PDB file of C-alpha atoms in Angstrom:
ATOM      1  CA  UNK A   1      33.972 -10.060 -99.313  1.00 54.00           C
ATOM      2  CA  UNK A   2      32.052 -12.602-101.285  1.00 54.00           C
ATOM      3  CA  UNK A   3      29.798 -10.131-102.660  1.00 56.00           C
ATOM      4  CA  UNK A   4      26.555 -11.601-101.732  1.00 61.00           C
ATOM      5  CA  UNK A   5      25.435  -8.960 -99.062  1.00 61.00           C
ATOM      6  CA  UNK A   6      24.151  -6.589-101.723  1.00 67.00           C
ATOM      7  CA  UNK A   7      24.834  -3.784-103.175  1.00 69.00           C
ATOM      8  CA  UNK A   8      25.443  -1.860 -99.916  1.00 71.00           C
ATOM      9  CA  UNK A   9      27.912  -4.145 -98.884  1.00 75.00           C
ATOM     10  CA  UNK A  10      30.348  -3.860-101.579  1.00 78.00           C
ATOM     11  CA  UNK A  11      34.019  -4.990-100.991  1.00 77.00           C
ATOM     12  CA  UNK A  12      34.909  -1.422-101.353  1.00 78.00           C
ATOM     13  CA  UNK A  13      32.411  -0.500 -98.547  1.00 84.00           C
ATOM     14  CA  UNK A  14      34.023  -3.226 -95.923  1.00 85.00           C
ATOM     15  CA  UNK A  15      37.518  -1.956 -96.459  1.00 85.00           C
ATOM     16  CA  UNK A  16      36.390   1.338 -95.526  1.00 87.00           C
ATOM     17  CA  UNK A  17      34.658   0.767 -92.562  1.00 91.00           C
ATOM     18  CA  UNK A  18      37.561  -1.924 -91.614  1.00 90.00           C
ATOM     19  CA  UNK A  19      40.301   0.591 -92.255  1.00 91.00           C
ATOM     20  CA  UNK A  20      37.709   3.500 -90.121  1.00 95.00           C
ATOM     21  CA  UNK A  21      37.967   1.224 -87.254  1.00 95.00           C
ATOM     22  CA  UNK A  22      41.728   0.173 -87.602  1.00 92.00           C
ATOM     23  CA  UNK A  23      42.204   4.006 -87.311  1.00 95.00           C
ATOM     24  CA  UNK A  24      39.141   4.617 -84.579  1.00 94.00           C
ATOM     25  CA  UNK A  25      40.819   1.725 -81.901  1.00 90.00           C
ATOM     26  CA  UNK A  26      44.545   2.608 -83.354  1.00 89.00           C
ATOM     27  CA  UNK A  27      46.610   1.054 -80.356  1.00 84.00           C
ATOM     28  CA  UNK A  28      44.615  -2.089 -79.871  1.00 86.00           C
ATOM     29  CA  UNK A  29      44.910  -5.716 -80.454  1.00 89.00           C
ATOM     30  CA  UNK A  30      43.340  -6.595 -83.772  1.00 91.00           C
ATOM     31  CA  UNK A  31      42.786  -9.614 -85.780  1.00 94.00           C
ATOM     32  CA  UNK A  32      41.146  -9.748 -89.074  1.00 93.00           C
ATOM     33  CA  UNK A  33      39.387 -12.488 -90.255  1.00 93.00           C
ATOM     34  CA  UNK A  34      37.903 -13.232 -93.544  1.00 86.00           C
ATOM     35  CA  UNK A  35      34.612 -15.436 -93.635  1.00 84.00           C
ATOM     36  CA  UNK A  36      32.656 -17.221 -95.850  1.00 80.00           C
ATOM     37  CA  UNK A  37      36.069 -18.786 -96.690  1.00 80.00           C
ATOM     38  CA  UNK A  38      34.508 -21.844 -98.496  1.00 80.00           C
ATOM     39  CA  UNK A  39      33.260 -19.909-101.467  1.00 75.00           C
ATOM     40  CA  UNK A  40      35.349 -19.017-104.112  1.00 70.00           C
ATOM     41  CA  UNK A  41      37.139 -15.537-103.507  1.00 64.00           C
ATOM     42  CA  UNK A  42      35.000 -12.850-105.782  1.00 63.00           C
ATOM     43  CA  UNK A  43      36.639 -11.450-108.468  1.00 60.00           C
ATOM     44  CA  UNK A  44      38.400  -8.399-107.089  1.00 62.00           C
ATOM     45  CA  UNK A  45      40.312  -5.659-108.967  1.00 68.00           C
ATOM     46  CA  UNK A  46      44.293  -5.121-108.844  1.00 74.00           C
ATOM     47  CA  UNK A  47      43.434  -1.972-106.311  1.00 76.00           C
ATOM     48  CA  UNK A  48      40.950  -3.858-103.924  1.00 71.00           C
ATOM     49  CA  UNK A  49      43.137  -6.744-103.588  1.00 71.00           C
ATOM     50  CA  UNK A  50      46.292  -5.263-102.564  1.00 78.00           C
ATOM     51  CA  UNK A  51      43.474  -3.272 -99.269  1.00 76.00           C
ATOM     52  CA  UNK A  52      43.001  -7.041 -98.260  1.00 79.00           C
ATOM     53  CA  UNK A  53      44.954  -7.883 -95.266  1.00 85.00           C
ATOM     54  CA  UNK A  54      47.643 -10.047 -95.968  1.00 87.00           C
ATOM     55  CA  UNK A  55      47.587 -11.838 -92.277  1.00 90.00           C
ATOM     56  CA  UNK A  56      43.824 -12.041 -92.208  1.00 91.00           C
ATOM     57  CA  UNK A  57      42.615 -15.492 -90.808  1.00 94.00           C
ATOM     58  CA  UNK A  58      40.386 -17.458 -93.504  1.00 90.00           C
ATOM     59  CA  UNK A  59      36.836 -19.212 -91.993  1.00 93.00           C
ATOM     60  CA  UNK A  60      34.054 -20.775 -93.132  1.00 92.00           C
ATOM     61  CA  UNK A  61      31.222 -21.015 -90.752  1.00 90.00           C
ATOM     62  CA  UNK A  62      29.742 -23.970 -93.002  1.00 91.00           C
ATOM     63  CA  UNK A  63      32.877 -26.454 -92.923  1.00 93.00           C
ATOM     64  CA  UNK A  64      34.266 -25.452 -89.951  1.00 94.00           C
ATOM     65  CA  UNK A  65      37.690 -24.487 -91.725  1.00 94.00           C
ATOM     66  CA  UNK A  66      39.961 -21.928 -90.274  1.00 95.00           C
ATOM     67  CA  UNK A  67      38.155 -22.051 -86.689  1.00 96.00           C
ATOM     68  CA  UNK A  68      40.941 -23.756 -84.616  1.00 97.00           C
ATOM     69  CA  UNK A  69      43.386 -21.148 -86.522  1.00 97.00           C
ATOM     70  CA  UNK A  70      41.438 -18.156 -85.407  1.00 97.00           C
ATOM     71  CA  UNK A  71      40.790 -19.649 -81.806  1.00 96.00           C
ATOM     72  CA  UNK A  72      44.930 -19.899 -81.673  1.00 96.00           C
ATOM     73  CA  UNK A  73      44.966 -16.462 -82.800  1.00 95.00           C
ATOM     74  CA  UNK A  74      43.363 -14.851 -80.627  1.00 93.00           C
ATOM     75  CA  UNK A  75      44.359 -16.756 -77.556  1.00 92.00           C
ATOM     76  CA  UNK A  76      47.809 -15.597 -78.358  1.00 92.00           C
ATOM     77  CA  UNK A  77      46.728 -11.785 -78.714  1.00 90.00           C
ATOM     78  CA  UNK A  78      44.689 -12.264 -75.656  1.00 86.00           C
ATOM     79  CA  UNK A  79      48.167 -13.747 -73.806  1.00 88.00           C
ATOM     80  CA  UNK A  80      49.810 -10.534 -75.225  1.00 89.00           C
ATOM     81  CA  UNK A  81      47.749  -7.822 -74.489  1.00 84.00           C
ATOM     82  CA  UNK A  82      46.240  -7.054 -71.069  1.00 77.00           C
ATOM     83  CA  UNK A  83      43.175  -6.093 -71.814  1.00 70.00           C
ATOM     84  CA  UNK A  84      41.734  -3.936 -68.598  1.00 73.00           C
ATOM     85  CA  UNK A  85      42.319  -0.976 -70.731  1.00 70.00           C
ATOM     86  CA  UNK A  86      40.671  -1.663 -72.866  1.00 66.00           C
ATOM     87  CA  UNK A  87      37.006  -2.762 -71.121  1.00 71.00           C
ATOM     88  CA  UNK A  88      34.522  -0.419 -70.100  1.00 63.00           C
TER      89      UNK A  88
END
């Protein structure tokens, strides 16, 4: 969501194809995670902020920031969810 990925990568364009997946795997665990968290947060209007997701887990693959909180997070969804069903 930093807006450096060009103009085919808009912030509109990755909530859509988040919220097509969200509705494509309905049902299973999911965690979102926002990266790139180091930069400052690109200026967003009223309507594309309130799409972010509110319990999204914040990295940054250049200071390591956020990585032990998304390794906790998905241990726990991995202790929640059996996840046979769900591998093919």
């Amino acid at each position: 969501l930093s807006g450096l990925a060009g103009p085919k990568s808009t912030t509109a364009a990755q909530l859509a194809v988040r919220q097509e997946l969200r509705e494509r795997f309905s049902g299973r665990p999911w965690v979102d995670v926002l990266s790139k968290a180091d930069l400052p947060p690109e200026e967003l209007d009223p309507a594309q902020r309130a799409l972010l997701p509110t319990d999204a887990v914040r990295v940054s693959a250049t200071t390591g920031d956020g990585v032990a909180e998304l390794s906790a997070r998905l241990s726990s969804v991995l202790q929640q969810h059996d996840p046979s069903p769900f591998l093919r």
